[in-house]
Tab-separated table of C-alpha atoms and ligand atoms in Angstrom:
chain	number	residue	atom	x	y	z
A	1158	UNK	CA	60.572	7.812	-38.407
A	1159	UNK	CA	62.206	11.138	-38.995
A	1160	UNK	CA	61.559	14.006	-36.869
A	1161	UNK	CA	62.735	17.418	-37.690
A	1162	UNK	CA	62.857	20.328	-35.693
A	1163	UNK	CA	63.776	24.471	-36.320
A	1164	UNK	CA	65.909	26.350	-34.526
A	1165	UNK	CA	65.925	29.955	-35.101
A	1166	UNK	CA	68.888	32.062	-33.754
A	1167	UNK	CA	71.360	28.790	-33.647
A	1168	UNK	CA	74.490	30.296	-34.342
A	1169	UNK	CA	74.943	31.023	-30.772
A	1170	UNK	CA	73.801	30.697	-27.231
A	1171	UNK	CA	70.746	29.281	-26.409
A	1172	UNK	CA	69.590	28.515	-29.627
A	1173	UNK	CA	73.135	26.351	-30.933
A	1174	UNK	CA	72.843	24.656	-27.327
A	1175	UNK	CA	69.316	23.463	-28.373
A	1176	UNK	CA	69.896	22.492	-31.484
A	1177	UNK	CA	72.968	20.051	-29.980
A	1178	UNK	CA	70.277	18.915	-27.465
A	1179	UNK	CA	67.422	17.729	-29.932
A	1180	UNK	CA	70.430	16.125	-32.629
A	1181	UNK	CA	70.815	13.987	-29.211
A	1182	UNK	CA	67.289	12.693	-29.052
A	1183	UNK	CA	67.826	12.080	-33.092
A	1184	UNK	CA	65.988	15.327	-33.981
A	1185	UNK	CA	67.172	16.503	-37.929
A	1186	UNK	CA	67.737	20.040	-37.859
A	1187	UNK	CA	66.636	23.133	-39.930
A	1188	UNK	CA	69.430	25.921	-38.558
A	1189	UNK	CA	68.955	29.559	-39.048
A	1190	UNK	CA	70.675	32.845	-38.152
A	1191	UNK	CA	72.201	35.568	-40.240
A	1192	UNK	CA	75.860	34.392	-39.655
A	1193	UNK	CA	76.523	31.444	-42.635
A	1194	UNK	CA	80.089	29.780	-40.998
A	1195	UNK	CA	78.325	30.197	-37.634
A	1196	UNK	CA	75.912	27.395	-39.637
A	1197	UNK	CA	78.303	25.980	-41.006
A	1198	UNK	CA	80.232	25.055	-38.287
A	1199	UNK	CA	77.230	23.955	-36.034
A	1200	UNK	CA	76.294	21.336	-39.379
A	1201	UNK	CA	79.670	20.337	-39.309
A	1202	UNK	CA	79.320	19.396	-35.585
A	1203	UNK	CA	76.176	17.681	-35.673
A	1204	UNK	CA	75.627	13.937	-36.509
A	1205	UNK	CA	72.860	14.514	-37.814
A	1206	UNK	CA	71.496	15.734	-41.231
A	1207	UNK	CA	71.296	19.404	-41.016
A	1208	UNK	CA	69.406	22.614	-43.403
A	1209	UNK	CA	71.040	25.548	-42.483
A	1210	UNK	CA	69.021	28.661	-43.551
A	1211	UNK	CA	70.452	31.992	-43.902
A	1212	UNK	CA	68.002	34.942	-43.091
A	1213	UNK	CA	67.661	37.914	-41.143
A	1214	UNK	CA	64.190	37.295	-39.411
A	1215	UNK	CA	62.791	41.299	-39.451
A	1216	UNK	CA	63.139	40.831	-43.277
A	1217	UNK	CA	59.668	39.723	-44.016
A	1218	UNK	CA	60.078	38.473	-47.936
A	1219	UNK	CA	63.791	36.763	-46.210
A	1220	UNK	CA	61.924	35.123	-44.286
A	1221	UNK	CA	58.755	33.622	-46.415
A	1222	UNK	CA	61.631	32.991	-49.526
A	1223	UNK	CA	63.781	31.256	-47.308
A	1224	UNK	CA	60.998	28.817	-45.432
A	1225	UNK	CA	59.106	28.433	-48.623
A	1226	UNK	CA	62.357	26.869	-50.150
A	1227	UNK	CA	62.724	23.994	-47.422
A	1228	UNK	CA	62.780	21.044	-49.655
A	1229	UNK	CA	59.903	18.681	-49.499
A	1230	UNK	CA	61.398	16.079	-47.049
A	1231	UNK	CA	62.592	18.821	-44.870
A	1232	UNK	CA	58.807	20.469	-44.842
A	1233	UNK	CA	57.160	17.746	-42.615
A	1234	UNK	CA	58.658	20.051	-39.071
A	1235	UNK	CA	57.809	18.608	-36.144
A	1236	UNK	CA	59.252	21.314	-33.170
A	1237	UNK	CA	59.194	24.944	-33.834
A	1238	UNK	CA	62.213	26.783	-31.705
A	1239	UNK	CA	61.487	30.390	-31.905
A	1240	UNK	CA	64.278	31.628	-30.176
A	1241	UNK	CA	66.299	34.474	-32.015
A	1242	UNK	CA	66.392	37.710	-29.903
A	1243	UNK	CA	68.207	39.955	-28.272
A	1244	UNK	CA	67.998	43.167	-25.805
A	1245	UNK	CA	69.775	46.283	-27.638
A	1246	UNK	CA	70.700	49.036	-25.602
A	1247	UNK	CA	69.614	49.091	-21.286
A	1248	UNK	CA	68.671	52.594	-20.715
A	1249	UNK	CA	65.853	55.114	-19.274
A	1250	UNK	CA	63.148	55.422	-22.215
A	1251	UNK	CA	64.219	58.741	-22.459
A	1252	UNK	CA	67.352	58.612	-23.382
A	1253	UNK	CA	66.733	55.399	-25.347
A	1254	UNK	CA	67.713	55.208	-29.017
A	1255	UNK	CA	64.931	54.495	-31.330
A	1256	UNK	CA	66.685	52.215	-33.238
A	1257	UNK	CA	67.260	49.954	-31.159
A	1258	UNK	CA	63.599	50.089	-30.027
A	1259	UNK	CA	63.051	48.875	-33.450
A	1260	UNK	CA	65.742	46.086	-33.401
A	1261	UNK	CA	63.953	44.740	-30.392
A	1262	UNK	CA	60.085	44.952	-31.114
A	1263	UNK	CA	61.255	43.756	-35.198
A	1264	UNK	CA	63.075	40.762	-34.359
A	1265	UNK	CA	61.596	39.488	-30.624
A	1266	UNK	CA	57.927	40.061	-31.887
A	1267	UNK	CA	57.483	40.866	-35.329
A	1268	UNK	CA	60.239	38.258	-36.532
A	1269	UNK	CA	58.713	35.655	-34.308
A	1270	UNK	CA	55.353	36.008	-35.756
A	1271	UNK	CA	56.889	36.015	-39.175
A	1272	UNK	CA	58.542	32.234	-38.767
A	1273	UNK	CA	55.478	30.768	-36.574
A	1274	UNK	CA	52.992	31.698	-39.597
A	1275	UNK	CA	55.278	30.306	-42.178
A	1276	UNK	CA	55.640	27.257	-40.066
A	1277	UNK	CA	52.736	26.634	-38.029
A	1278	UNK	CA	50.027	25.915	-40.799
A	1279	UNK	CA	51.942	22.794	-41.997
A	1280	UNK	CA	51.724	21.492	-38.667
A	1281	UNK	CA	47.796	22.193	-37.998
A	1282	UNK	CA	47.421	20.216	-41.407
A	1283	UNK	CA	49.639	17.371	-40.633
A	1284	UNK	CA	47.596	17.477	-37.104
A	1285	UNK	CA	50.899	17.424	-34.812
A	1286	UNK	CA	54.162	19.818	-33.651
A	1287	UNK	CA	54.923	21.922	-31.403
A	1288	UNK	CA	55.986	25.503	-31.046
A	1289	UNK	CA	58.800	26.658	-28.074
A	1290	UNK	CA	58.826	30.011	-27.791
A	1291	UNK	CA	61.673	31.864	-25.646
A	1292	UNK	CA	60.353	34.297	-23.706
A	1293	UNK	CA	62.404	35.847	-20.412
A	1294	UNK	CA	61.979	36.509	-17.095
A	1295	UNK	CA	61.649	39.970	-19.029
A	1296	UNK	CA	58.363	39.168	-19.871
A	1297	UNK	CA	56.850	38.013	-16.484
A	1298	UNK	CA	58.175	41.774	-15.012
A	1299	UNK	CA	59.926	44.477	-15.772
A	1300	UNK	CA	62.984	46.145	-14.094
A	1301	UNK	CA	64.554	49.629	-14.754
A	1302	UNK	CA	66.099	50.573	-18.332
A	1303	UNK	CA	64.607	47.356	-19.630
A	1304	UNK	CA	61.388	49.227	-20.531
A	1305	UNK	CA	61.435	47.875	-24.240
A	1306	UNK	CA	63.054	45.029	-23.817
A	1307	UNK	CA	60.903	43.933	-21.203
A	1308	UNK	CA	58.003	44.762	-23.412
A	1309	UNK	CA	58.878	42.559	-26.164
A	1310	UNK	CA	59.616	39.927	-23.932
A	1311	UNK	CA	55.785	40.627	-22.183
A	1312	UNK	CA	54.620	41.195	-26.115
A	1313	UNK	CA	56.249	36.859	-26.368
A	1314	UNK	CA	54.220	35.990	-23.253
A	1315	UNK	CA	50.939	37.174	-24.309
A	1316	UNK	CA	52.228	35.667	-28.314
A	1317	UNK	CA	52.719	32.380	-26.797
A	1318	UNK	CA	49.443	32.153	-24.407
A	1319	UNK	CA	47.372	33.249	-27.226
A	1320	UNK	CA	48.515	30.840	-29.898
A	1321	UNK	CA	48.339	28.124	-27.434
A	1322	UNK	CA	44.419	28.685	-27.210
A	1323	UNK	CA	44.069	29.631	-31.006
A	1324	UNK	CA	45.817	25.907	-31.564
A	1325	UNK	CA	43.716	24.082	-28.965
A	1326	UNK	CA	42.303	21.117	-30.882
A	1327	UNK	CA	44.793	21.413	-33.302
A	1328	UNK	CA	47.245	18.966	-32.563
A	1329	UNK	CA	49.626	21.277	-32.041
A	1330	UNK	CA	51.655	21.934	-28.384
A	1331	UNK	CA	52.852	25.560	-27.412
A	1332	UNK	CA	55.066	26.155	-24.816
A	1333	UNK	CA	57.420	29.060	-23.395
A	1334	UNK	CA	60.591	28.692	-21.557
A	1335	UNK	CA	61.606	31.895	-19.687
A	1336	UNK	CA	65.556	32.289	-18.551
A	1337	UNK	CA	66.791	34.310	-15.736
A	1338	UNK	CA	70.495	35.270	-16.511
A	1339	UNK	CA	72.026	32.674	-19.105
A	1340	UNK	CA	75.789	33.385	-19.787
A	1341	UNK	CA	76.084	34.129	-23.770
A	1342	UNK	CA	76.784	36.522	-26.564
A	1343	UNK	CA	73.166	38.042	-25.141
A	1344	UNK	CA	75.027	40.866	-23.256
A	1345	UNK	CA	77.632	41.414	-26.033
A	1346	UNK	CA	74.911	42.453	-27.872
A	1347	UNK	CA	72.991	44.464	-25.644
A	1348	UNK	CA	76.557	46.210	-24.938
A	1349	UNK	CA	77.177	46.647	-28.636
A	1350	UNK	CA	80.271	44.696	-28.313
A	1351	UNK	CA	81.210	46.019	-24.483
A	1352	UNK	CA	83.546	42.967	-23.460
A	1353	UNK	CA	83.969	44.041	-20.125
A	1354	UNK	CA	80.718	45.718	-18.989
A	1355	UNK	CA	79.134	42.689	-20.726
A	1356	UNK	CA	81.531	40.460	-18.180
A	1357	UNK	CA	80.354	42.073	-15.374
A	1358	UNK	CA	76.312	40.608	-15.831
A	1359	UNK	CA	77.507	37.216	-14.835
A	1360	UNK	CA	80.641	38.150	-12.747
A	1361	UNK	CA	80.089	36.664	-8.373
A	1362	UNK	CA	77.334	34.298	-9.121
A	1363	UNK	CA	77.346	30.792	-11.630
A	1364	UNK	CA	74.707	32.507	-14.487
A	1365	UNK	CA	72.863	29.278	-16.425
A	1366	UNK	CA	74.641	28.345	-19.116
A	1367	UNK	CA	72.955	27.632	-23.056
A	1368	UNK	CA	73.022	23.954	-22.263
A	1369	UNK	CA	70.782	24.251	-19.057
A	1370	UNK	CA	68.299	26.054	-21.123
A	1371	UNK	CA	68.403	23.301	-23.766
A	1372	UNK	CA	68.284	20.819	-21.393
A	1373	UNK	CA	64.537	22.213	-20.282
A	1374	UNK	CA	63.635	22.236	-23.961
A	1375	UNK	CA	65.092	18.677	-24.997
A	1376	UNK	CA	62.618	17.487	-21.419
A	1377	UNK	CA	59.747	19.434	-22.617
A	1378	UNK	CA	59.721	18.394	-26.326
A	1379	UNK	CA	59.820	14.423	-25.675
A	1380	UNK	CA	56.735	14.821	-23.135
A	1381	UNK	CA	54.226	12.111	-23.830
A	1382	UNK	CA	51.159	13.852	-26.500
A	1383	UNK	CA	49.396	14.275	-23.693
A	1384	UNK	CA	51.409	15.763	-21.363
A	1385	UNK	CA	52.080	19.786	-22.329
A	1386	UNK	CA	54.418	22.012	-20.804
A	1387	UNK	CA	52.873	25.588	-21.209
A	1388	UNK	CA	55.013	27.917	-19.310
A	1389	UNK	CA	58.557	27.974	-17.262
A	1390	UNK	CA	60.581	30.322	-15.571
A	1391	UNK	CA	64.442	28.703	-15.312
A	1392	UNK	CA	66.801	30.380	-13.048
A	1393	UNK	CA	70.137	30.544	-11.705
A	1394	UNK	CA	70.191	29.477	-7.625
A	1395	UNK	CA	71.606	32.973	-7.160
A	1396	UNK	CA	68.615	34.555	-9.127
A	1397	UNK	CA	64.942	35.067	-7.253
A	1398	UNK	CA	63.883	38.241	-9.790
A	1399	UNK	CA	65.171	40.035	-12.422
A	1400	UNK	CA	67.047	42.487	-9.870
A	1401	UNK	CA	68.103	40.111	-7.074
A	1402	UNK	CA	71.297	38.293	-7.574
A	1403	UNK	CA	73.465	37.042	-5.018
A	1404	UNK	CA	76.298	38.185	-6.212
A	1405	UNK	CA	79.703	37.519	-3.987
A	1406	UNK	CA	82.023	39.821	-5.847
B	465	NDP	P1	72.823	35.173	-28.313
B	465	NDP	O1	73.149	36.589	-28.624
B	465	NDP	O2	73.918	34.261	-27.944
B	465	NDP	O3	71.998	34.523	-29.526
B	465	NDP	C1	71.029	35.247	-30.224
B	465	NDP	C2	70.672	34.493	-31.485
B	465	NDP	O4	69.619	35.213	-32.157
B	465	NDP	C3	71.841	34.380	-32.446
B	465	NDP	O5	71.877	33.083	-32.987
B	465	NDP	C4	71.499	35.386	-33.531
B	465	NDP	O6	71.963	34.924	-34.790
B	465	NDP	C5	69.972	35.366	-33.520
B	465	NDP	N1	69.455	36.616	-34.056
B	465	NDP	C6	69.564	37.855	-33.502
B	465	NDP	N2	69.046	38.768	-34.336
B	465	NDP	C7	68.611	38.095	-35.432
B	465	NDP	C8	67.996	38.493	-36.651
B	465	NDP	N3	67.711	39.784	-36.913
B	465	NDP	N4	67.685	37.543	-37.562
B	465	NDP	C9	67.967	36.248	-37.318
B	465	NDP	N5	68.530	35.800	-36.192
B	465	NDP	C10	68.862	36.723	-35.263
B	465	NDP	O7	71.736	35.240	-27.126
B	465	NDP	P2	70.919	34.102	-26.341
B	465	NDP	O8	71.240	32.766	-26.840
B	465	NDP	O9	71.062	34.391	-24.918
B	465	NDP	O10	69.442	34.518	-26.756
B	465	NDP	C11	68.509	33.621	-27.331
B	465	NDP	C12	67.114	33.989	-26.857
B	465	NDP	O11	67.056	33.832	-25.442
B	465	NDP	C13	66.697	35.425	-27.144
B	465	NDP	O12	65.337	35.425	-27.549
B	465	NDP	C14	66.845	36.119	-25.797
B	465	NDP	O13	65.996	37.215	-25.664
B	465	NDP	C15	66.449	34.978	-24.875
B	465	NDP	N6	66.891	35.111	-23.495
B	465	NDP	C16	68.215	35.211	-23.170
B	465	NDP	C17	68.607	35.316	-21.856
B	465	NDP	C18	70.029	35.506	-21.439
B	465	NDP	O14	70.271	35.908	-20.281
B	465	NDP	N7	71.002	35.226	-22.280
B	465	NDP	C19	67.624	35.263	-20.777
B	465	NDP	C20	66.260	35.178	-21.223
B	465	NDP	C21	65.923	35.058	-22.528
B	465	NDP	P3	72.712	35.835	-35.881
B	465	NDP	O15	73.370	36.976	-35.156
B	465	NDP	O16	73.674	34.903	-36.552
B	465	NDP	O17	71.623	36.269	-36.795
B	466	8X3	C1	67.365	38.172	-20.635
B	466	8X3	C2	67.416	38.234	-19.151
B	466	8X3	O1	67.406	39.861	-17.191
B	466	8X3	O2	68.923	40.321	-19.014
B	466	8X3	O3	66.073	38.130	-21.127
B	466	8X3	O4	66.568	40.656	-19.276
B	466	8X3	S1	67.580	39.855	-18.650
């Protein structure tokens, strides 16, 4: 039988990682980010059949036209990734810029909620899926300059708790994975392109990698129907909290 799942944020990271890990376990995949040949080359890569989906997810009406245009065989969605994000900006609140307060609380929280109630209906009617949200270790406390981050990331925790009671009886499985340090384009971003200063997050200790991540989420979406992950925190050996790294250079 076919299984689908939908990845949001695959054209990098975390999210492309995870979408490599469920094709594995035979998982058709619904791809979306904003960068097309990012999709395009991920489809290419894949072995099996692929929907990429092009939309930015703090566009509300991108978001509804895009998931209300999956084609009728591609509708029946069995795993729910909600795991585009990023930080922007790692500064004191006061001398924080606005807009990328907005960047963050738009597409961690508001474009999160946007995908899970285009998605999540179909799969209380249908009686089954399940819905992994990516949260952080940004969410379970906060450390200095991550203020909104951090609050985003504690906005995803309470998301993901609260839909998992809202769904009990439903059918439907929620579950949050929450990284420590994962080597990506996640600090380019933060660094608005920074090469170097974004180096230097993961320089003296072995950071997780995307595929360590997606390894946790393959394991927790081919759990038995009874069996429901809620919550994880995945970190590097050199990681205890969001401040202490053993770092050897
Ligand atoms: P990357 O920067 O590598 O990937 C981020 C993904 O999110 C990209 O595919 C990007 O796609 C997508 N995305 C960002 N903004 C938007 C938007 N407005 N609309 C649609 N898609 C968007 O970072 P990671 O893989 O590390 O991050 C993935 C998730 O993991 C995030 O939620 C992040 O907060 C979380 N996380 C990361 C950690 C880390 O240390 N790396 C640790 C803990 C959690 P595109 O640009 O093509 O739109
Ligand atoms: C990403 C991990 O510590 O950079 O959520 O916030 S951290």
């Amino acid at each position: 039988m076919q299984k689908i799942a939908l990845v949001t944020g695959a054209t990098s990271g975390i999210g492309w990682a995870t979408a490599v890990a469920l094709a594995e376990k035979g998982y058709d995949l619904i791809i979306c980010g904003r960068r097309k040949e990012r999709l395009e080359e991920l489809s290419a890569k894949l072995k099996v059949k692929t929907l990429p989906l092009i939309f930015d997810v703090r566009d509300r009406e991108a978001v509804d036209s895009a998931l209300q245009s999956i084609p009728a065989d591609w509708q029946s969605i069995d795993v729910l990734v909600n795991n585009a994000g990023n930080a922007h900006g790692l500064s004191k609140l006061q001398d924080g810029s606005i807009e990328d307060w907005d960047a963050m609380i738009d597409i961690n929280v508001k474009g999160l909620l946007y995908v899970t109630k285009a998605i999540v209906p179909g799969m209380i009617d249908r009686g089954s899926g399940h819905v992994v949200n990516i949260g952080s270790i940004a969410g379970k406390e906060v450390y200095p300059n991550g203020n909104v981050y951090c609050a985003s990331k504690h906005a995803v925790d309470a998301i993901n708790n609260g839909m998992r009671m809202d769904l009990l009886g439903t059918g439907v499985k929620v579950s949050q994975v929450c990284p420590g340090l994962v080597e990506t384009e996640f600090s380019l971003v933060r660094f608005k392109g920074d090469n170097n200063r974004a180096d230097t997050v993961y320089q003296g200790f072995d950071a997780l990698t995307a595929e360590d991540i997606a390894d946790l989420i393959q394991f927790i979406v081919t759990r038995p129907a009874h069996v429901n992950i809620a919550d994880t925190l995945i970190l590097p050996t050199a990681q205890v909290a969001s401040t202490m790294v053993d770092k050897k250079s």
